[in-house]
Tab-separated table of C-alpha atoms and ligand atoms in Angstrom:
chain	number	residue	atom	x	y	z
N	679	UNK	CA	0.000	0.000	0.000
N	680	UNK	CA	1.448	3.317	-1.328
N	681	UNK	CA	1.281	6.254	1.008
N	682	UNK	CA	-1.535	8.678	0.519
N	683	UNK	CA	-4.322	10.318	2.518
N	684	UNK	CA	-8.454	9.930	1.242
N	685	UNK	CA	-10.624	12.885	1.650
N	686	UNK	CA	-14.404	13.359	1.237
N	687	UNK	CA	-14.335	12.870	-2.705
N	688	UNK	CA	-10.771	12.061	-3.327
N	689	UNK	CA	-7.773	9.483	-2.408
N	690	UNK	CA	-4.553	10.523	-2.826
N	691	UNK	CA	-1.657	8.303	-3.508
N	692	UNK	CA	2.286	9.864	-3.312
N	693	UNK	CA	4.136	8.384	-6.087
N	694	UNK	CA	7.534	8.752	-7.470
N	695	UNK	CA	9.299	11.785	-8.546
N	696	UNK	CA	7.235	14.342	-6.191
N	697	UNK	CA	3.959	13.633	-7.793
N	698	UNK	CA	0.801	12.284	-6.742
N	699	UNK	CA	-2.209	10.285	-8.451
N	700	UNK	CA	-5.534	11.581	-7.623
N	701	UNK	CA	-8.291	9.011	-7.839
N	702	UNK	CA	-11.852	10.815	-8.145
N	703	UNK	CA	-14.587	8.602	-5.955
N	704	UNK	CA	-18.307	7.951	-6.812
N	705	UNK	CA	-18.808	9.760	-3.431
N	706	UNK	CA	-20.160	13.328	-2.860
N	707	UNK	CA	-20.778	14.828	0.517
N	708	UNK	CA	-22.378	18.764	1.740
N	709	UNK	CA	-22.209	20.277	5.118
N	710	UNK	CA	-18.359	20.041	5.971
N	711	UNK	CA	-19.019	15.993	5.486
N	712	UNK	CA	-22.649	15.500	7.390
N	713	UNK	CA	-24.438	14.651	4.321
N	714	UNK	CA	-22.457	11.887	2.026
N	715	UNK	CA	-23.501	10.064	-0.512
N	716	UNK	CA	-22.480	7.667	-3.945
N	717	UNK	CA	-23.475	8.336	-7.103
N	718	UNK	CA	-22.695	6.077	-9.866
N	719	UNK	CA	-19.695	7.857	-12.344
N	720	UNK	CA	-19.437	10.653	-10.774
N	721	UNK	CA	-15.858	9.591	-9.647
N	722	UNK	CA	-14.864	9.640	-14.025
N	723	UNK	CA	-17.071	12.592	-14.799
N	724	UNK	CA	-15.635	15.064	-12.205
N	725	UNK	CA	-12.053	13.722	-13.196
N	726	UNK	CA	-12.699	14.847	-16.859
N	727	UNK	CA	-14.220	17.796	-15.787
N	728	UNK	CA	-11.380	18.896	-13.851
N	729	UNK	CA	-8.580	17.689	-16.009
N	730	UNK	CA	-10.351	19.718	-18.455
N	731	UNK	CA	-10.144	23.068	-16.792
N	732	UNK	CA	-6.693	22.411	-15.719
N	733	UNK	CA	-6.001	22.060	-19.263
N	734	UNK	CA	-7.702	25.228	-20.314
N	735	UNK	CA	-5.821	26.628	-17.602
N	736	UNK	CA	-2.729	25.771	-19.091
N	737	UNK	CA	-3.122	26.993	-22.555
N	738	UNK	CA	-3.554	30.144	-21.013
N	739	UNK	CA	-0.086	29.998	-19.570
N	740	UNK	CA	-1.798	29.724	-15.801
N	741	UNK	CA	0.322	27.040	-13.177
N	742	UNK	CA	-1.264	24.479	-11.576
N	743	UNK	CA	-0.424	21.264	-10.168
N	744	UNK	CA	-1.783	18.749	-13.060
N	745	UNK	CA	0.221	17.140	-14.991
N	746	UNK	CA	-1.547	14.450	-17.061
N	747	UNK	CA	-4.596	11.928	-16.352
N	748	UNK	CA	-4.010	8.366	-16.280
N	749	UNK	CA	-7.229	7.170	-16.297
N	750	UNK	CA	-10.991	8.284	-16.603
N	751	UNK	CA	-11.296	8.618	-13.047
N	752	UNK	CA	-7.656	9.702	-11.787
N	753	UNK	CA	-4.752	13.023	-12.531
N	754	UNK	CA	-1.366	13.064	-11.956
N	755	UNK	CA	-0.193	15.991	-10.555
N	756	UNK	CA	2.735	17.104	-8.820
N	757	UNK	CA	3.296	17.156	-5.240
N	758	UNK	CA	2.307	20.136	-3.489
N	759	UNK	CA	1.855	21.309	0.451
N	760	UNK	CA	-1.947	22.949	0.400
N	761	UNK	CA	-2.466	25.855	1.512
N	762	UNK	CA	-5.249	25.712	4.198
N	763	UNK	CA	-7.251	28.575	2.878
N	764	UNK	CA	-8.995	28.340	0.062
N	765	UNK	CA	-10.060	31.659	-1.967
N	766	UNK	CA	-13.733	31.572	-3.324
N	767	UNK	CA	-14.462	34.237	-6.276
N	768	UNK	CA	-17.932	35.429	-6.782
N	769	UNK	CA	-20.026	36.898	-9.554
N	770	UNK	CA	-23.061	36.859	-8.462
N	771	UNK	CA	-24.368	36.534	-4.722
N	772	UNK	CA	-25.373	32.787	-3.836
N	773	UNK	CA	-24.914	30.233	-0.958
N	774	UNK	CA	-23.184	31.191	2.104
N	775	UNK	CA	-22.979	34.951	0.870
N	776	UNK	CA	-27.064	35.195	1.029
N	777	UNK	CA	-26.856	33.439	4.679
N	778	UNK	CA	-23.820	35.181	6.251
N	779	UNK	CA	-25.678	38.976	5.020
N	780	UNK	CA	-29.425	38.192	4.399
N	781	UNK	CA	-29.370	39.021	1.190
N	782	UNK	CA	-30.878	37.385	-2.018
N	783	UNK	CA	-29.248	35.467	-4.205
N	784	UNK	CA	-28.659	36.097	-8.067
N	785	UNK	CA	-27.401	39.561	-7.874
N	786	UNK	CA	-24.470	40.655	-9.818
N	787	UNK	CA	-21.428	42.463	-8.340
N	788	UNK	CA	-19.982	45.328	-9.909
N	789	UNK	CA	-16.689	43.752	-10.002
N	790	UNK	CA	-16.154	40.036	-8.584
N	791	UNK	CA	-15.623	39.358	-5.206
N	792	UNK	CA	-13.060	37.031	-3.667
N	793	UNK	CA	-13.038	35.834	-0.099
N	794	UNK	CA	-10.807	33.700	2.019
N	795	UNK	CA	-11.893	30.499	3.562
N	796	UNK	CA	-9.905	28.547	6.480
N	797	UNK	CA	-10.157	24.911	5.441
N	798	UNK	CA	-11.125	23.346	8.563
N	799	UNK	CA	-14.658	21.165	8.484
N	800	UNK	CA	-14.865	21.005	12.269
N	801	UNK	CA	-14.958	24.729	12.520
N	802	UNK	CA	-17.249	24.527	9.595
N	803	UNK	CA	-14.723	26.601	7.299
N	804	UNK	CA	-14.924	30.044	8.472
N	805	UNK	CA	-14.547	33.166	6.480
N	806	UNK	CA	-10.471	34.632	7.539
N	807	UNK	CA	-9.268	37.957	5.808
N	808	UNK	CA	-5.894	38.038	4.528
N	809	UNK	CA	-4.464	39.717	7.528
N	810	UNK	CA	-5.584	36.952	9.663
N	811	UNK	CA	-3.823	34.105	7.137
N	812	UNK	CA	-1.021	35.731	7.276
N	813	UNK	CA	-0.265	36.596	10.651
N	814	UNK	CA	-1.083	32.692	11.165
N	815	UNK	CA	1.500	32.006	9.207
N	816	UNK	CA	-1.420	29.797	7.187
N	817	UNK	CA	0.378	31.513	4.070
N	818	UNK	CA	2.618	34.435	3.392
N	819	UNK	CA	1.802	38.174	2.086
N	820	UNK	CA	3.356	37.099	-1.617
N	821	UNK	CA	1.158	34.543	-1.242
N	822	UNK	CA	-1.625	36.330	-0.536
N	823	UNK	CA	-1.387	38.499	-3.284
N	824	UNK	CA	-0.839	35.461	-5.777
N	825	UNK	CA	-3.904	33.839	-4.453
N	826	UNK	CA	-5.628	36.770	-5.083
N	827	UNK	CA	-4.736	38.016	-8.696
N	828	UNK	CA	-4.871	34.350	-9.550
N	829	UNK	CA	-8.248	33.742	-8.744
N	830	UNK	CA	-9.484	36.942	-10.407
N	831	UNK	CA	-7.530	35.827	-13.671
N	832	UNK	CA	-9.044	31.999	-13.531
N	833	UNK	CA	-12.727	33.950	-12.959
N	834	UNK	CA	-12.066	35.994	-16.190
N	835	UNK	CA	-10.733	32.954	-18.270
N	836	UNK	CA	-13.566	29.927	-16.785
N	837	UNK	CA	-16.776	33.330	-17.328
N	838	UNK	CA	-15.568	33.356	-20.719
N	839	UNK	CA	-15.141	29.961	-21.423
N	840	UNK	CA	-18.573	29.366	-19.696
N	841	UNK	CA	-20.356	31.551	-21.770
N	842	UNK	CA	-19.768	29.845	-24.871
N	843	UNK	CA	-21.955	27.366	-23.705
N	844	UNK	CA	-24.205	29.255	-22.532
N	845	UNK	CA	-23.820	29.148	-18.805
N	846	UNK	CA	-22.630	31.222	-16.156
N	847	UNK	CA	-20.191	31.300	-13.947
N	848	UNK	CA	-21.764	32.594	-10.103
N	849	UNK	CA	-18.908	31.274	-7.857
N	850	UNK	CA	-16.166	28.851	-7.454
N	851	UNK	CA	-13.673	27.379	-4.703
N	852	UNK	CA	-9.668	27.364	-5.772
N	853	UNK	CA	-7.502	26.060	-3.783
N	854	UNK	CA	-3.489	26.675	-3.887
N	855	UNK	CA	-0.446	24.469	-2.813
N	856	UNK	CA	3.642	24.915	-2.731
N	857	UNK	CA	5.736	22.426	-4.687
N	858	UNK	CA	8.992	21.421	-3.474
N	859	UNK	CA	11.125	24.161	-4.646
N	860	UNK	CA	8.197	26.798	-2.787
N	861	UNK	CA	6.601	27.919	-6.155
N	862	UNK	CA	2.671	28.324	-5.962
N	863	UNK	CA	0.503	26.579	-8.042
N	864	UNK	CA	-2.937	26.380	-8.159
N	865	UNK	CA	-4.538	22.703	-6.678
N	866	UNK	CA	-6.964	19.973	-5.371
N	867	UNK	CA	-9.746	19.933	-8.389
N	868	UNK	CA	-11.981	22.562	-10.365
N	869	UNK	CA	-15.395	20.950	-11.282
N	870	UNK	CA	-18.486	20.933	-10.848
N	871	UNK	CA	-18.539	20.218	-6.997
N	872	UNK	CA	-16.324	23.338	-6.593
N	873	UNK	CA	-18.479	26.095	-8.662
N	874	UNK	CA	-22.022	27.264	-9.001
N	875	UNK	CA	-23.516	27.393	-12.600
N	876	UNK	CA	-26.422	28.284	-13.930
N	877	UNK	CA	-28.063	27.789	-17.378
N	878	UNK	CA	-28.101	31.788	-19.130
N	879	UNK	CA	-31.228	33.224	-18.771
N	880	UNK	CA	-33.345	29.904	-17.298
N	881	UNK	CA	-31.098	29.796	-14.368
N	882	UNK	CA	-31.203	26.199	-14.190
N	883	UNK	CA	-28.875	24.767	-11.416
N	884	UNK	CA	-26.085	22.618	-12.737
N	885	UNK	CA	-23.589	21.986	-10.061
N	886	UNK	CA	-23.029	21.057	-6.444
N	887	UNK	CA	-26.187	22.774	-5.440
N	888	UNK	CA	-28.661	19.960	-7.342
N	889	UNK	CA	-27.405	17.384	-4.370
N	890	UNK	CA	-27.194	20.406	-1.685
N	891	UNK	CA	-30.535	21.227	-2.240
N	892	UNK	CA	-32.006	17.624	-3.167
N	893	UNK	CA	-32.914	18.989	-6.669
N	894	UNK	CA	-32.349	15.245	-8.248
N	895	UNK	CA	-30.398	14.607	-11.157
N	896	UNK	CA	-27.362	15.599	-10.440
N	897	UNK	CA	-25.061	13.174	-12.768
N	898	UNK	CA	-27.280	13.580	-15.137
N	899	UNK	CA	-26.700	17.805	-15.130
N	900	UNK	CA	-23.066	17.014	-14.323
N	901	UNK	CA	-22.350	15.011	-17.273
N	902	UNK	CA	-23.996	17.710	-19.312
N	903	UNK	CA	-21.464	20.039	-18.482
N	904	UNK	CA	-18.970	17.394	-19.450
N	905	UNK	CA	-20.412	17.360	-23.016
N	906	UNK	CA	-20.768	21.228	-23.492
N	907	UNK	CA	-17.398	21.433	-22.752
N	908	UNK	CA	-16.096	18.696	-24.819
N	909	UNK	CA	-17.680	20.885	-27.760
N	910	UNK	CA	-15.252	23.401	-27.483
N	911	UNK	CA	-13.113	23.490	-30.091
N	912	UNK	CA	-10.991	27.062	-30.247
N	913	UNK	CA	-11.053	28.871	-26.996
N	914	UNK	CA	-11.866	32.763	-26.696
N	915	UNK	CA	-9.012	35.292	-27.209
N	916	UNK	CA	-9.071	36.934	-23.427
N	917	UNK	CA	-6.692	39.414	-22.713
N	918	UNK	CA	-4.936	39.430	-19.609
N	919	UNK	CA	-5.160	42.410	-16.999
N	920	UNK	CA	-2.022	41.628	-15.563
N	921	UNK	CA	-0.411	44.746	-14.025
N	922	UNK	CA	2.516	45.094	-11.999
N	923	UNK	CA	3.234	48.325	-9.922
N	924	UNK	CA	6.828	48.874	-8.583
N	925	UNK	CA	7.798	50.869	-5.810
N	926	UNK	CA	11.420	51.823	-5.746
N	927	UNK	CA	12.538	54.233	-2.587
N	928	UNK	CA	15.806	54.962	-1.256
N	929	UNK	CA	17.061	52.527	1.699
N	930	UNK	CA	16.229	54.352	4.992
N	931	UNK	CA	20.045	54.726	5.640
N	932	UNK	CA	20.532	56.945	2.345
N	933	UNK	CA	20.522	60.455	2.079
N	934	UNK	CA	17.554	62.027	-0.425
N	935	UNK	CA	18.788	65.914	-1.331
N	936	UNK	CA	15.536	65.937	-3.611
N	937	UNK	CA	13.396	64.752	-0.497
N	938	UNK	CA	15.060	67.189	2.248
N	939	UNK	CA	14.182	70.311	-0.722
N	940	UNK	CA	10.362	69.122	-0.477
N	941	UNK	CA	10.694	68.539	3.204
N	942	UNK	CA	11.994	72.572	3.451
N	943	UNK	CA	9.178	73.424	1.183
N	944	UNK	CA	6.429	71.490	2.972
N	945	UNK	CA	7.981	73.579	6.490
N	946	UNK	CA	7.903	76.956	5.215
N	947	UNK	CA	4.289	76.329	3.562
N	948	UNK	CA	3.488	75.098	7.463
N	949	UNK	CA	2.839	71.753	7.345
N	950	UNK	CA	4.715	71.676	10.182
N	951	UNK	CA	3.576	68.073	11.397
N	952	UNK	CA	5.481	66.223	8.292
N	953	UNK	CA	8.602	65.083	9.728
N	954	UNK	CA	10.272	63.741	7.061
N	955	UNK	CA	9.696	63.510	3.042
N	956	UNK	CA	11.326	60.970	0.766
N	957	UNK	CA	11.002	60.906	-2.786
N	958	UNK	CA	10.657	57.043	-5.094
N	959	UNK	CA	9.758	56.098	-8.074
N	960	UNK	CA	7.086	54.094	-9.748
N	961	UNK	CA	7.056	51.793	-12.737
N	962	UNK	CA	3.904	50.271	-13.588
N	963	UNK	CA	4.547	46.951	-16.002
N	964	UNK	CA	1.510	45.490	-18.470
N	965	UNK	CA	1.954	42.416	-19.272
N	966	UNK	CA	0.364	40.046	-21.943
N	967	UNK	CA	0.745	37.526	-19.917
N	968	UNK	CA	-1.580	35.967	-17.272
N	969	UNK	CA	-0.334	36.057	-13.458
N	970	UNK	CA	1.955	33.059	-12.037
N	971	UNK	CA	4.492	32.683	-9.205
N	972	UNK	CA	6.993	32.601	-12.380
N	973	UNK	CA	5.292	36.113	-13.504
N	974	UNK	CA	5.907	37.331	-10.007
N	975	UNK	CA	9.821	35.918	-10.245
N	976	UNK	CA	10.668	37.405	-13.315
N	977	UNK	CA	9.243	40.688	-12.186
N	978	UNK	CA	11.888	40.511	-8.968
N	979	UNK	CA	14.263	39.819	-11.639
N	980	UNK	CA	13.558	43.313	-12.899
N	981	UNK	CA	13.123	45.468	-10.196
N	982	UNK	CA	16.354	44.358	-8.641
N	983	UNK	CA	18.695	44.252	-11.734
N	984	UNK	CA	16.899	47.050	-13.967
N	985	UNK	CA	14.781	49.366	-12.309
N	986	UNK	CA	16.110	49.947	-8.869
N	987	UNK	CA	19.702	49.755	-7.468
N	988	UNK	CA	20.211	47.374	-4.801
N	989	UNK	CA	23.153	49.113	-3.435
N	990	UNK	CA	20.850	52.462	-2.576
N	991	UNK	CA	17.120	51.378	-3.415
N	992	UNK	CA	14.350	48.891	-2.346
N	993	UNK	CA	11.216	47.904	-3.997
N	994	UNK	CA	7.943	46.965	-3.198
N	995	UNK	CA	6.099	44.898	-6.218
N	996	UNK	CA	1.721	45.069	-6.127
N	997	UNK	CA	0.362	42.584	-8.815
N	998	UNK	CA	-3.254	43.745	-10.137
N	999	UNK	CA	-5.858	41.571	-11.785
N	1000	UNK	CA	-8.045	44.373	-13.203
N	1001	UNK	CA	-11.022	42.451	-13.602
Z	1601	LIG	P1	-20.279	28.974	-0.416
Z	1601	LIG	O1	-21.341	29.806	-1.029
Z	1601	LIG	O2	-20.781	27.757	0.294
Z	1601	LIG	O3	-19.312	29.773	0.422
Z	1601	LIG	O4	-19.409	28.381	-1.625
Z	1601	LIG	C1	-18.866	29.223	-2.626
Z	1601	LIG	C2	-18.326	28.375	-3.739
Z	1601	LIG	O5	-17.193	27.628	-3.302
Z	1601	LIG	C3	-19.309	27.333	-4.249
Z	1601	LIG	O6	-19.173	27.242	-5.655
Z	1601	LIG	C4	-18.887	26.041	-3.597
Z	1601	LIG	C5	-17.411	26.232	-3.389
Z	1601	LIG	N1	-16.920	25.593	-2.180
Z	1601	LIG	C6	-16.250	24.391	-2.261
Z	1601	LIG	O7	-16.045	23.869	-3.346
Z	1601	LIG	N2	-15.805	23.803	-1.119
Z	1601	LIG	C7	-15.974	24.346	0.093
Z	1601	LIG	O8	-15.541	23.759	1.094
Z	1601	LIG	C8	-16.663	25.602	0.182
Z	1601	LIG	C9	-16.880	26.280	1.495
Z	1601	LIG	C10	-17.117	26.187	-0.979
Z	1602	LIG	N1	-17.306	20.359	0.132
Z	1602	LIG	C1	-17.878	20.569	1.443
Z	1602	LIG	C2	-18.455	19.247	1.986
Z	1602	LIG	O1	-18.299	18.219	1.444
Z	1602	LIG	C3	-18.867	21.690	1.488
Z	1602	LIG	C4	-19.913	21.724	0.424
Z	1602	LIG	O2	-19.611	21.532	-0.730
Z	1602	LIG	O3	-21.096	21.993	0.740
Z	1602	LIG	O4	-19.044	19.161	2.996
C-alpha cells in the first residue's frame, strides 16, 4: 500500500518523482461531510471535468499542479503542500454569501468578489481575511497576493469559457499548494462540486447545489457540463489584466537631497507636522501575460537588476488583476 491520505471525494496516492495520483470517488458529501452520498460515475465525470479546466488553464499559460490523467477517473499531478485557505471568487451573490448577510441570491457584483476560507470542516470553514492568514503564518503576504490576482484571472478565463456554452459562472472554490522548490501553483480539483452554474437566462442549477438542495439529477446535469465542454473546439481570445506596480525608494540609511528640498518646502508652507519627506519612483509593467508565481519571479528579476539599485534602493512589487 502506497502512502496517501483519502478525503471526502478524493484518495490521494504519493508516487515517485514528487507527484501524486488523484483518484476521483463515486462519493459526494455537503455540510463540511454531514451529508455523504455515492453516485454512480461521478468519480470519471468530475475527473474529466477537472482535467479539463486544468487544461484550459494551461493553454492560457496559468500554473497548476496537473500534470496528465491516467485514467478516466484519476490526474497526476505534482506534489504540493496545500495551503489551508482556500479563496472563493464570486459573480453573483449565492450560498453562504445570502446566509452570512441576508441578502438574495442572483445579484451581480460590480466587479467580482473574492473571499478567504480557512479549510477546517470542524470549525465549519470560516470566512479569515488576509491579515488573519497571514499573521497565522497559514500563508505568506506574496502569497496572498498570488492567491488573489490568480483567482481573479481563472474567474475571467472559466466566465468566458462558460459563456460559450451558454452558462454562467456565479462562484467557485480554488484552492493553492507549494511544490517542493516553494513555487505556488494552483490545486486539489476545479469541477463541478467546486463552482455554481447556472443555465443563461433559465437559471437552471447545474452543479453542487442539485445534491445540496435535493434537486435530483445531479449526474445527469453534471455530465452535461462534461459534453458542453467537450464541444469546445478554439477557446476565446481573453486578454490578460495583468499589471505590476513597482515601488522603488531609497534605503532608509541613504541620504535624499531631492526629499530634504520638499521637506523645506512642505515647512515653510506650514505643514509643520510632516517630519520627514522621501522621494521614489514608480514603474507600472503590463503584461500580456496571465499572473503566475513565475510572472511574479521574473518581475523581482527586474526590479532588482533594472529598475532599482540594490546598493541604494528597495522595492515593493503590487500585482493587479483588473477584472
Ligand atoms: P459557499 O457559497 O458555500 O461559500 O461556496 C462558494 C463556492 O465555493 C461554491 O461554488 C462552492 C465552493 N466551495 C467548495 O467547493 N468547497 C468548500 O468547502 C466551500 C466552502 C465552498
Ligand atoms: N465540500 C464541502 C463538503 O463536502 C462543502 C460543500 O460543498 O457543501 O461538505
Amino acid at each position: 500500500m502506497l502512502a496517501g491520505y483519502s478525503g471526502k471525494a478524493k484518495n490521494i496516492e504519493f508516487i515517485e518523482d514528487e507527484k501524486v495520483k488523484i483518484i476521483f470517488r463515486d462519493s459526494i458529501s455537503a455540510f463540511d461531510g454531514v451529508k455523504l452520498n455515492e453516485l454512480d460515475n461521478k468519480g470519471v465525470i468530475n475527473c474529466k471535468i477537472s482535467t479539463r479546466l486544468f487544461q484550459i488553464l494551461h493553454e492560457y499559460g496559468l500554473e497548476t499542479h496537473f500534470i496528465s490523467s491516467s485514467k478516466d477517473d484519476e490526474m497526476i499531478c505534482e506534489r504540493v503542500e496545500i495551503i489551508p485557505v482556500e479563496t472563493v471568487c464570486r459573480n453573483k451573490t449565492a450560498g453562504s454569501f445570502c446566509r452570512r448577510y441576508g441578502v438574495d441570491q442572483g445579484i451581480k457584483f460590480e466587479s467580482p468578489i473574492i473571499e478567504y476560507f480557512l479549510k477546517n470542516d470542524d470549525l465549519h470553514d470560516p470566512l479569515v481575511n488576509k491579515e488573519v492568514a497571514v499573521n497565522m503564518e497559514w500563508m505568506n503576504s506574496e502569497e496572498a497576493m498570488l492567491m488573489e490576482v490568480i483567482t481573479r484571472a481563472v474567474n475571467h478565463i472559466l466566465k468566458e469559457v462558460f459563456d460559450l456554452i451558454n452558462l454562467d459562472l456565479i462562484d467557485f472554490k480554488l484552492e493553492f499548494g507549494r511544490n517542493k522548490d516553494g513555487c505556488l501553483l494552483i490545486a486539489d480539483e476545479i469541477s463541478t462540486d467546486t463552482m455554481r452554474l447556472w443555465v443563461k437566462k433559465t437559471g437552471e442549477i447545474k452543479d453542487k447545489d442539485r445534491y445540496r438542495k435535493d434537486l435530483g439529477k445531479v449526474i445527469h446535469h453534471y455530465e452535461d457540463i462534461l459534453n458542453r465542454l467537450n464541444t469546445i473546439n478554439d477557446l476565446p481570445n481573453i486578454e490578460t489584466q495583468t499589471e505590476a506596480n513597482v515601488n522603488i525608494n531609497l534605503k532608509s540609511s541613504v541620504l535624499d537631497p531631492a526629499g530634504a528640498v520638499t521637506q523645506r518646502s512642505l515647512t515653510r508652507n506650514q505643514h509643520e507636522t510632516i517630519e520627514t519627506t522621501r522621494l521614489g519612483k514608480n514603474a507600472k509593467l503590463i503584461f500580456s501575460e496571465f499572473p503566475s508565481f513565475s510572472l511574479l519571479k521574473e518581475i523581482k528579476g527586474i526590479s532588482s537588476e533594472i529598475l532599482s539599485n540594490p546598493l541604494i534602493e528597495d522595492f515593493e512589487i503590487e500585482l493587479k488583476y483588473n477584472l
